[in-house]
């Protein structure tokens, strides 16, 4: 097992990464300060892993809430069901919520923990690659709104993250590939050696080689933990973690939540960001081609869905958390391994990048 820390002073917390963690109660117990625990999972993950989490809670008063599975349920209505369960069980302020699942469960449970009685403890047990490399770390919590992805939420850090790499064994291939998009993102924005390692090891990752997956998770979490420690509330560098996301969120919202996976939409977004960076004269043509080639080898889509138009993108992208003083801001690439946040991108170049991107 590897343990990294998100260094946030007295809110410092560990990220444990490795196989068999669900069977080690001593990793979970220190993060459950009170006597009441609510484990929240979904209809897919609970049958696979809930029993092992419950076994780790023997002796504590714990309840379980199973939510429907899917991005389309990442809503205020689902959150309300969590609050109702907490109130029905008379849970007090020293309770702990345990998120067992992918990024949808993690983001919702984190937001519920931020809100219930103005803040209770929570622990992340991420079970998708995407959640293990990104969403479980850093305290961004949210639900979707029909008009915009992740628009209602809070910054609220977990007490700890337990990433049991064995759980990836049951993850569908499509979900594994979606997680690889966020892994590749770290290489592109700030870690060229990691990008080169990914180019050399993408086959091992797709084949679910345990050592390769563990290394990818660890290097991703190391990057994420460093950025979050520097800029927890995204006043600067943390925005770089959104490479491809402004385009990607437009795809997710425009297509209807759950149609495209988050990682798939981000992959297309990163292709668009690379292409735009090239058209602006920053990224060399072979750099943009390397981005596309790696995403293609990871089995990810490179072009947006034909149902959307450039106008749809521009309209949807105007609802983005990085918009400042009415100006769209985009994460673009100065070079491979070096991202930058840019405002005032020439609208003609942005439009032509979008128009040329559809297959
Ligand atoms: P997800 O939570 O929908 O999980 C994907 C699918 O895999 C679901 O059907 C889930 O039930 C299933 N699943 C989960 N673990 C499994 C396992 N071990 N075996 C078999 N099936 C399993 O999607 P995701 O990709 O994990 O997360 C996407 C969400 O994360 C999006 O809502 C996105 O906005 C959010 N996100 C948040 C952050 C953040 O910083 N908070 C970062 C990136 C993404
Ligand atoms: N996934 C973007 C962030 O955590 O900031």
Short mmCIF file of C-alpha atoms in Angstrom, two decimals, residues 189-190 223 226-228 230-231 234-242 331 339 341:
data_model
loop_
_atom_site.label_atom_id
_atom_site.label_comp_id
_atom_site.label_asym_id
_atom_site.label_seq_id
_atom_site.Cartn_x
_atom_site.Cartn_y
_atom_site.Cartn_z
CA UNK A 189 -1.08 19.85 -17.86
CA UNK A 190 2.07 19.55 -15.72
CA UNK A 223 -0.17 15.61 -8.99
CA UNK A 226 0.13 18.93 -4.89
CA UNK A 227 -2.23 21.20 -6.82
CA UNK A 228 -4.96 21.07 -4.17
CA UNK A 230 -1.32 24.93 -3.42
CA UNK A 231 -4.75 26.18 -4.46
CA UNK A 234 -9.23 27.28 -7.38
CA UNK A 235 -8.02 30.84 -7.37
CA UNK A 236 -5.18 29.92 -9.72
CA UNK A 237 -3.33 26.72 -10.61
CA UNK A 238 -6.18 24.36 -9.73
CA UNK A 239 -8.10 25.61 -12.77
CA UNK A 240 -5.54 23.74 -14.91
CA UNK A 241 -7.17 20.49 -13.74
CA UNK A 242 -10.04 21.52 -15.97
CA UNK A 331 -7.29 25.87 -20.16
CA UNK A 339 -1.03 24.18 -19.42
CA UNK A 341 -5.51 29.47 -18.22
#
